[in-house]
Amino acid sequence: MDIRHLKYFIEVSRFQSFTKAAEHLFITQPTISKMIKNLEADLGAELFDRSHKQLVLTDAGRMILGQAETIARAFDSLQTELNDLMGLQKGHIRIGLPPIMDADRFIKILGEFHQLYPNITFQLQENGTKKIEEDIREDLLDVGITVLPTKAEEFHSFSFMREDLKVVVPPAHPLASRKQVRMEELEQEQLILFNKDFALNDRITDACREAGFSPKVVSESTQWDFIGKMIASHLGISILPHSVSRQLQEDLCAIKVVKPMLEWDLAIIWRKHSYVSFATTEWLRFTQERLMMEAPST
């Protein structure tokens, strides 16, 4: 048995298919089937129940999967540390991005970093901030952008953008001519929010309850541009970060929220008490410097 046996087993478990796992690993299906058979022979136990249409882990397979993932992560970490020790300026960084943020500025900084370190590659994964935190915790991502506050005992962080949240309405809405609006005035409004994977959903829901009412949510989405189109179609109104409201293509009005004043604080986070590779360390340093230099005013 070697590390390849365990990694192939993990991929077959993930896809529940020898064929799909083989395609993902760019090897033939007979090769991966033989490797799993060899692993089962070495362990003296069947790892998959092959009597179903889809592969199903046996009890032994479920137990071994957890250990295999731990060993694979340890092996990858060992390889990363050895590369760093040898002074190899290369690596791979897994970054979680919420689709709610202004990605253009971030991608520009990423491109500048790539000019300095062309051998470092990136995996960008869009998700809500709650899922990003979970994936960093599970070592599926190295770093991510989330909304503060976060769990200080689990994550390092640095804040790079704090801005107001705005009520966004169509021009014909009764609130459109206002410069500010109190949360309590939104009690009868139909709200279009980001879905519950986003910390912004919790922030707005909590603010509504603080103002004495439960929000009337007519729709939830993961895309800010789609929310803009729904507002323009008079399906409801929304509460969005100032930078997002400025990106909407539709003719809409953005109004400051008061009593309580709503803000959000974006930060880059990474896991405490775990090894941080050369590539990730350099990326964090470079990105922090650039974001601080280019921090927009609200």
Short mmCIF file of N, CA and C in Angstrom, two decimals, residues 94-232:
data_model
loop_
_atom_site.label_atom_id
_atom_site.label_comp_id
_atom_site.label_asym_id
_atom_site.label_seq_id
_atom_site.Cartn_x
_atom_site.Cartn_y
_atom_site.Cartn_z
N ARG A 94 -5.74 27.83 -2.24
CA ARG A 94 -7.18 27.65 -2.40
C ARG A 94 -7.89 28.80 -1.67
N ILE A 95 -8.63 29.61 -2.43
CA ILE A 95 -9.21 30.85 -1.91
C ILE A 95 -10.73 30.81 -2.04
N GLY A 96 -11.42 31.11 -0.95
CA GLY A 96 -12.88 31.20 -0.96
C GLY A 96 -13.33 32.64 -1.10
N LEU A 97 -14.20 32.91 -2.08
CA LEU A 97 -14.70 34.26 -2.34
C LEU A 97 -16.22 34.28 -2.27
N PRO A 98 -16.82 35.23 -1.55
CA PRO A 98 -18.27 35.37 -1.59
C PRO A 98 -18.69 36.13 -2.85
N PRO A 99 -19.68 35.66 -3.60
CA PRO A 99 -20.08 36.35 -4.83
C PRO A 99 -20.65 37.74 -4.57
N ILE A 100 -20.88 38.08 -3.32
CA ILE A 100 -21.45 39.39 -2.99
C ILE A 100 -20.42 40.50 -3.10
N MET A 101 -19.12 40.18 -3.07
CA MET A 101 -18.10 41.23 -3.03
C MET A 101 -17.73 41.72 -4.43
N ASP A 102 -17.06 42.88 -4.48
CA ASP A 102 -16.54 43.42 -5.73
C ASP A 102 -15.27 42.65 -6.09
N ALA A 103 -15.40 41.68 -7.00
CA ALA A 103 -14.28 40.78 -7.30
C ALA A 103 -13.25 41.40 -8.23
N ASP A 104 -13.61 42.47 -8.96
CA ASP A 104 -12.69 43.03 -9.95
C ASP A 104 -11.40 43.50 -9.29
N ARG A 105 -11.52 44.23 -8.19
CA ARG A 105 -10.32 44.75 -7.51
C ARG A 105 -9.48 43.60 -6.97
N PHE A 106 -10.15 42.60 -6.44
CA PHE A 106 -9.45 41.46 -5.86
C PHE A 106 -8.69 40.68 -6.94
N ILE A 107 -9.34 40.45 -8.09
CA ILE A 107 -8.70 39.72 -9.18
C ILE A 107 -7.51 40.51 -9.72
N LYS A 108 -7.60 41.83 -9.75
CA LYS A 108 -6.48 42.65 -10.20
C LYS A 108 -5.26 42.43 -9.30
N ILE A 109 -5.48 42.41 -7.99
CA ILE A 109 -4.39 42.19 -7.04
C ILE A 109 -3.82 40.77 -7.23
N LEU A 110 -4.70 39.80 -7.48
CA LEU A 110 -4.26 38.44 -7.71
C LEU A 110 -3.35 38.37 -8.94
N GLY A 111 -3.71 39.11 -9.98
CA GLY A 111 -2.89 39.15 -11.19
C GLY A 111 -1.52 39.76 -10.94
N GLU A 112 -1.48 40.80 -10.10
CA GLU A 112 -0.20 41.43 -9.78
C GLU A 112 0.69 40.47 -8.98
N PHE A 113 0.07 39.70 -8.09
CA PHE A 113 0.84 38.72 -7.33
C PHE A 113 1.39 37.64 -8.26
N HIS A 114 0.58 37.23 -9.24
CA HIS A 114 1.01 36.19 -10.18
C HIS A 114 2.21 36.65 -11.01
N GLN A 115 2.29 37.95 -11.28
CA GLN A 115 3.45 38.46 -12.00
C GLN A 115 4.74 38.26 -11.20
N LEU A 116 4.64 38.37 -9.88
CA LEU A 116 5.81 38.17 -9.02
C LEU A 116 6.14 36.70 -8.81
N TYR A 117 5.09 35.87 -8.74
CA TYR A 117 5.27 34.44 -8.45
C TYR A 117 4.51 33.61 -9.50
N PRO A 118 5.03 33.54 -10.72
CA PRO A 118 4.30 32.85 -11.80
C PRO A 118 4.14 31.35 -11.58
N ASN A 119 4.91 30.75 -10.67
CA ASN A 119 4.80 29.31 -10.43
C ASN A 119 3.78 28.95 -9.36
N ILE A 120 3.16 29.96 -8.77
CA ILE A 120 2.12 29.70 -7.77
C ILE A 120 0.77 29.72 -8.48
N THR A 121 0.00 28.67 -8.29
CA THR A 121 -1.32 28.54 -8.93
C THR A 121 -2.43 28.77 -7.91
N PHE A 122 -3.64 29.01 -8.43
CA PHE A 122 -4.77 29.38 -7.57
C PHE A 122 -6.01 28.55 -7.91
N GLN A 123 -6.78 28.28 -6.87
CA GLN A 123 -8.13 27.72 -7.03
C GLN A 123 -9.09 28.69 -6.36
N LEU A 124 -9.99 29.30 -7.13
CA LEU A 124 -10.96 30.25 -6.60
C LEU A 124 -12.32 29.56 -6.51
N GLN A 125 -12.92 29.64 -5.33
CA GLN A 125 -14.20 28.95 -5.10
C GLN A 125 -15.20 29.94 -4.51
N GLU A 126 -16.31 30.15 -5.23
CA GLU A 126 -17.34 31.08 -4.76
C GLU A 126 -18.32 30.37 -3.84
N ASN A 127 -18.60 31.01 -2.71
CA ASN A 127 -19.58 30.46 -1.76
C ASN A 127 -19.98 31.55 -0.78
N GLY A 128 -21.04 31.27 -0.03
CA GLY A 128 -21.40 32.15 1.07
C GLY A 128 -20.35 32.09 2.17
N THR A 129 -20.29 33.13 2.99
CA THR A 129 -19.23 33.21 3.99
C THR A 129 -19.30 32.09 5.03
N LYS A 130 -20.48 31.60 5.33
CA LYS A 130 -20.58 30.50 6.29
C LYS A 130 -19.91 29.24 5.73
N LYS A 131 -20.15 28.97 4.45
CA LYS A 131 -19.53 27.78 3.83
C LYS A 131 -18.01 27.98 3.70
N ILE A 132 -17.58 29.20 3.44
CA ILE A 132 -16.14 29.47 3.34
C ILE A 132 -15.47 29.16 4.67
N GLU A 133 -16.05 29.61 5.77
CA GLU A 133 -15.48 29.33 7.08
C GLU A 133 -15.42 27.82 7.34
N GLU A 134 -16.49 27.12 6.98
CA GLU A 134 -16.53 25.66 7.17
C GLU A 134 -15.44 24.97 6.36
N ASP A 135 -15.23 25.41 5.11
CA ASP A 135 -14.24 24.78 4.25
C ASP A 135 -12.82 25.06 4.74
N ILE A 136 -12.57 26.24 5.29
CA ILE A 136 -11.25 26.52 5.87
C ILE A 136 -11.04 25.64 7.09
N ARG A 137 -12.06 25.49 7.88
CA ARG A 137 -11.99 24.65 9.08
C ARG A 137 -11.69 23.20 8.72
N GLU A 138 -12.25 22.73 7.60
CA GLU A 138 -12.07 21.35 7.16
C GLU A 138 -10.86 21.17 6.24
N ASP A 139 -10.04 22.22 6.09
CA ASP A 139 -8.84 22.19 5.25
C ASP A 139 -9.16 21.95 3.78
N LEU A 140 -10.32 22.45 3.33
CA LEU A 140 -10.66 22.41 1.92
C LEU A 140 -10.29 23.72 1.23
N LEU A 141 -10.07 24.76 2.04
CA LEU A 141 -9.59 26.04 1.55
C LEU A 141 -8.44 26.49 2.45
N ASP A 142 -7.53 27.30 1.90
CA ASP A 142 -6.43 27.85 2.68
C ASP A 142 -6.82 29.18 3.32
N VAL A 143 -7.47 30.02 2.56
CA VAL A 143 -7.88 31.34 3.03
C VAL A 143 -9.24 31.66 2.43
N GLY A 144 -9.89 32.68 2.97
CA GLY A 144 -11.18 33.07 2.41
C GLY A 144 -11.57 34.46 2.87
N ILE A 145 -12.53 35.03 2.18
CA ILE A 145 -13.07 36.34 2.55
C ILE A 145 -14.42 36.12 3.22
N THR A 146 -14.59 36.73 4.39
CA THR A 146 -15.81 36.56 5.15
C THR A 146 -16.19 37.87 5.81
N VAL A 147 -17.31 37.84 6.53
CA VAL A 147 -17.81 39.03 7.22
C VAL A 147 -17.50 38.89 8.70
N LEU A 148 -16.89 39.92 9.28
CA LEU A 148 -16.63 39.93 10.71
C LEU A 148 -17.92 40.29 11.46
N PRO A 149 -18.07 39.81 12.70
CA PRO A 149 -17.08 39.04 13.47
C PRO A 149 -17.06 37.57 13.07
N THR A 150 -15.90 36.95 13.24
CA THR A 150 -15.76 35.52 13.03
C THR A 150 -15.21 34.90 14.32
N LYS A 151 -14.98 33.61 14.34
CA LYS A 151 -14.55 32.94 15.56
C LYS A 151 -13.05 33.16 15.77
N ALA A 152 -12.73 34.08 16.68
CA ALA A 152 -11.33 34.47 16.90
C ALA A 152 -10.48 33.32 17.41
N GLU A 153 -11.10 32.34 18.07
CA GLU A 153 -10.33 31.21 18.57
C GLU A 153 -9.94 30.24 17.47
N GLU A 154 -10.59 30.34 16.30
CA GLU A 154 -10.32 29.43 15.20
C GLU A 154 -9.54 30.07 14.05
N PHE A 155 -9.74 31.39 13.83
CA PHE A 155 -9.21 32.02 12.63
C PHE A 155 -8.39 33.27 12.94
N HIS A 156 -7.27 33.42 12.20
CA HIS A 156 -6.62 34.72 12.08
C HIS A 156 -7.42 35.54 11.06
N SER A 157 -7.33 36.87 11.16
CA SER A 157 -8.06 37.69 10.20
C SER A 157 -7.43 39.07 10.09
N PHE A 158 -7.65 39.70 8.93
CA PHE A 158 -7.42 41.14 8.84
C PHE A 158 -8.54 41.76 8.02
N SER A 159 -9.06 42.85 8.56
CA SER A 159 -10.16 43.56 7.93
C SER A 159 -9.63 44.48 6.84
N PHE A 160 -10.36 44.56 5.72
CA PHE A 160 -9.90 45.44 4.64
C PHE A 160 -11.01 46.31 4.06
N MET A 161 -12.26 46.12 4.48
CA MET A 161 -13.32 46.99 3.97
C MET A 161 -14.48 47.05 4.98
N ARG A 162 -14.80 48.26 5.40
CA ARG A 162 -15.98 48.46 6.23
C ARG A 162 -16.86 49.50 5.53
N GLU A 163 -18.11 49.18 5.34
CA GLU A 163 -18.99 50.10 4.63
C GLU A 163 -20.43 49.97 5.08
N ASP A 164 -21.23 50.97 4.75
CA ASP A 164 -22.65 50.98 5.10
C ASP A 164 -23.42 49.98 4.25
N LEU A 165 -24.52 49.50 4.82
CA LEU A 165 -25.52 48.77 4.04
C LEU A 165 -26.61 49.75 3.64
N LYS A 166 -27.13 49.59 2.44
CA LYS A 166 -28.12 50.51 1.89
C LYS A 166 -29.42 49.78 1.55
N VAL A 167 -30.53 50.46 1.79
CA VAL A 167 -31.81 49.97 1.29
C VAL A 167 -31.88 50.33 -0.19
N VAL A 168 -32.12 49.34 -1.05
CA VAL A 168 -32.15 49.57 -2.50
C VAL A 168 -33.58 49.37 -3.00
N VAL A 169 -34.11 50.41 -3.64
CA VAL A 169 -35.51 50.41 -4.09
C VAL A 169 -35.59 50.93 -5.51
N PRO A 170 -36.68 50.62 -6.23
CA PRO A 170 -36.86 51.21 -7.57
C PRO A 170 -37.25 52.68 -7.45
N PRO A 171 -37.06 53.46 -8.52
CA PRO A 171 -37.31 54.91 -8.45
C PRO A 171 -38.74 55.29 -8.07
N ALA A 172 -39.71 54.43 -8.39
CA ALA A 172 -41.11 54.75 -8.10
C ALA A 172 -41.52 54.40 -6.67
N HIS A 173 -40.63 53.82 -5.91
CA HIS A 173 -40.95 53.40 -4.55
C HIS A 173 -41.14 54.63 -3.65
N PRO A 174 -42.07 54.58 -2.68
CA PRO A 174 -42.29 55.73 -1.79
C PRO A 174 -41.05 56.19 -1.03
N LEU A 175 -40.08 55.29 -0.81
CA LEU A 175 -38.87 55.67 -0.07
C LEU A 175 -37.77 56.23 -0.98
N ALA A 176 -37.97 56.22 -2.28
CA ALA A 176 -36.89 56.51 -3.23
C ALA A 176 -36.30 57.91 -3.06
N SER A 177 -37.09 58.87 -2.61
CA SER A 177 -36.60 60.24 -2.48
C SER A 177 -35.94 60.52 -1.13
N ARG A 178 -35.94 59.54 -0.26
CA ARG A 178 -35.40 59.72 1.09
C ARG A 178 -33.88 59.62 1.10
N LYS A 179 -33.22 60.31 2.04
CA LYS A 179 -31.78 60.20 2.22
C LYS A 179 -31.42 59.13 3.24
N GLN A 180 -32.35 58.84 4.13
CA GLN A 180 -32.12 57.77 5.11
C GLN A 180 -33.45 57.17 5.51
N VAL A 181 -33.41 55.95 6.04
CA VAL A 181 -34.62 55.25 6.44
C VAL A 181 -34.33 54.45 7.71
N ARG A 182 -35.31 54.43 8.62
CA ARG A 182 -35.18 53.64 9.84
C ARG A 182 -35.61 52.20 9.56
N MET A 183 -34.98 51.27 10.22
CA MET A 183 -35.31 49.85 10.00
C MET A 183 -36.79 49.58 10.25
N GLU A 184 -37.35 50.21 11.25
CA GLU A 184 -38.76 49.94 11.59
C GLU A 184 -39.71 50.30 10.44
N GLU A 185 -39.28 51.20 9.56
CA GLU A 185 -40.11 51.59 8.42
C GLU A 185 -40.19 50.50 7.35
N LEU A 186 -39.37 49.48 7.48
CA LEU A 186 -39.35 48.40 6.49
C LEU A 186 -40.22 47.21 6.89
N GLU A 187 -40.97 47.37 7.96
CA GLU A 187 -41.74 46.23 8.50
C GLU A 187 -42.70 45.64 7.47
N GLN A 188 -43.33 46.46 6.66
CA GLN A 188 -44.32 45.96 5.70
C GLN A 188 -43.72 45.69 4.31
N GLU A 189 -42.42 45.92 4.18
CA GLU A 189 -41.79 45.73 2.87
C GLU A 189 -41.48 44.26 2.60
N GLN A 190 -41.54 43.88 1.33
CA GLN A 190 -41.12 42.54 0.92
C GLN A 190 -39.64 42.60 0.56
N LEU A 191 -38.85 41.78 1.25
CA LEU A 191 -37.39 41.85 1.11
C LEU A 191 -36.85 40.74 0.22
N ILE A 192 -35.85 41.09 -0.56
CA ILE A 192 -35.09 40.13 -1.36
C ILE A 192 -33.69 40.09 -0.75
N LEU A 193 -33.30 38.93 -0.22
CA LEU A 193 -32.04 38.82 0.51
C LEU A 193 -31.12 37.78 -0.12
N PHE A 194 -29.84 37.88 0.23
CA PHE A 194 -28.95 36.75 -0.04
C PHE A 194 -29.39 35.57 0.81
N ASN A 195 -29.11 34.35 0.35
CA ASN A 195 -29.63 33.20 1.07
C ASN A 195 -28.89 32.96 2.39
N LYS A 196 -29.31 31.94 3.10
CA LYS A 196 -28.85 31.73 4.47
C LYS A 196 -27.41 31.23 4.57
N ASP A 197 -26.75 30.97 3.43
CA ASP A 197 -25.32 30.66 3.45
C ASP A 197 -24.48 31.91 3.68
N PHE A 198 -25.11 33.07 3.60
CA PHE A 198 -24.41 34.35 3.71
C PHE A 198 -24.64 34.97 5.09
N ALA A 199 -23.56 35.43 5.71
CA ALA A 199 -23.68 36.09 7.01
C ALA A 199 -24.52 37.36 6.91
N LEU A 200 -24.58 37.97 5.72
CA LEU A 200 -25.38 39.17 5.53
C LEU A 200 -26.86 38.89 5.78
N ASN A 201 -27.31 37.69 5.47
CA ASN A 201 -28.70 37.30 5.75
C ASN A 201 -28.97 37.41 7.25
N ASP A 202 -28.05 36.86 8.07
CA ASP A 202 -28.21 36.93 9.52
C ASP A 202 -28.18 38.37 10.01
N ARG A 203 -27.27 39.18 9.45
CA ARG A 203 -27.13 40.56 9.88
C ARG A 203 -28.43 41.34 9.68
N ILE A 204 -29.04 41.16 8.51
CA ILE A 204 -30.27 41.89 8.20
C ILE A 204 -31.44 41.35 9.03
N THR A 205 -31.54 40.04 9.14
CA THR A 205 -32.62 39.44 9.93
C THR A 205 -32.54 39.89 11.39
N ASP A 206 -31.34 39.92 11.95
CA ASP A 206 -31.16 40.36 13.34
C ASP A 206 -31.54 41.83 13.50
N ALA A 207 -31.19 42.66 12.51
CA ALA A 207 -31.51 44.09 12.58
C ALA A 207 -33.02 44.31 12.53
N CYS A 208 -33.71 43.52 11.72
CA CYS A 208 -35.17 43.62 11.67
C CYS A 208 -35.78 43.26 13.02
N ARG A 209 -35.31 42.21 13.62
CA ARG A 209 -35.84 41.79 14.92
C ARG A 209 -35.52 42.81 16.00
N GLU A 210 -34.32 43.41 15.90
CA GLU A 210 -33.96 44.48 16.85
C GLU A 210 -34.91 45.67 16.71
N ALA A 211 -35.41 45.90 15.48
CA ALA A 211 -36.35 46.98 15.24
C ALA A 211 -37.78 46.58 15.57
N GLY A 212 -37.99 45.33 15.99
CA GLY A 212 -39.30 44.91 16.49
C GLY A 212 -40.18 44.16 15.53
N PHE A 213 -39.61 43.61 14.44
CA PHE A 213 -40.45 42.85 13.51
C PHE A 213 -39.64 41.74 12.86
N SER A 214 -40.36 40.77 12.30
CA SER A 214 -39.74 39.70 11.53
C SER A 214 -39.80 40.08 10.05
N PRO A 215 -38.71 39.94 9.32
CA PRO A 215 -38.70 40.38 7.91
C PRO A 215 -39.61 39.52 7.04
N LYS A 216 -40.25 40.16 6.07
CA LYS A 216 -41.07 39.46 5.09
C LYS A 216 -40.20 39.19 3.86
N VAL A 217 -39.62 38.00 3.81
CA VAL A 217 -38.67 37.66 2.74
C VAL A 217 -39.44 37.03 1.59
N VAL A 218 -39.45 37.71 0.45
CA VAL A 218 -40.17 37.21 -0.72
C VAL A 218 -39.29 36.33 -1.58
N SER A 219 -37.95 36.53 -1.51
CA SER A 219 -37.04 35.74 -2.34
C SER A 219 -35.64 35.79 -1.75
N GLU A 220 -34.85 34.74 -2.03
CA GLU A 220 -33.45 34.70 -1.65
C GLU A 220 -32.63 34.30 -2.87
N SER A 221 -31.41 34.80 -2.94
CA SER A 221 -30.55 34.52 -4.10
C SER A 221 -29.09 34.44 -3.64
N THR A 222 -28.23 33.97 -4.53
CA THR A 222 -26.79 33.97 -4.28
C THR A 222 -26.07 34.99 -5.15
N GLN A 223 -26.80 35.72 -6.00
CA GLN A 223 -26.19 36.62 -6.98
C GLN A 223 -26.73 38.03 -6.83
N TRP A 224 -25.82 39.00 -6.61
CA TRP A 224 -26.26 40.37 -6.40
C TRP A 224 -26.89 40.98 -7.65
N ASP A 225 -26.40 40.61 -8.85
CA ASP A 225 -26.97 41.19 -10.06
C ASP A 225 -28.40 40.70 -10.29
N PHE A 226 -28.68 39.45 -9.89
CA PHE A 226 -30.04 38.92 -10.01
C PHE A 226 -30.97 39.65 -9.04
N ILE A 227 -30.46 39.94 -7.84
CA ILE A 227 -31.26 40.71 -6.87
C ILE A 227 -31.60 42.07 -7.45
N GLY A 228 -30.64 42.72 -8.13
CA GLY A 228 -30.90 44.02 -8.75
C GLY A 228 -32.02 43.95 -9.78
N LYS A 229 -32.01 42.89 -10.58
CA LYS A 229 -33.06 42.73 -11.61
C LYS A 229 -34.42 42.52 -10.96
N MET A 230 -34.48 41.78 -9.86
CA MET A 230 -35.75 41.55 -9.17
C MET A 230 -36.28 42.86 -8.57
N ILE A 231 -35.38 43.68 -8.02
CA ILE A 231 -35.82 44.97 -7.48
C ILE A 231 -36.39 45.84 -8.60
N ALA A 232 -35.69 45.88 -9.73
CA ALA A 232 -36.14 46.68 -10.87
C ALA A 232 -37.49 46.20 -11.40
#
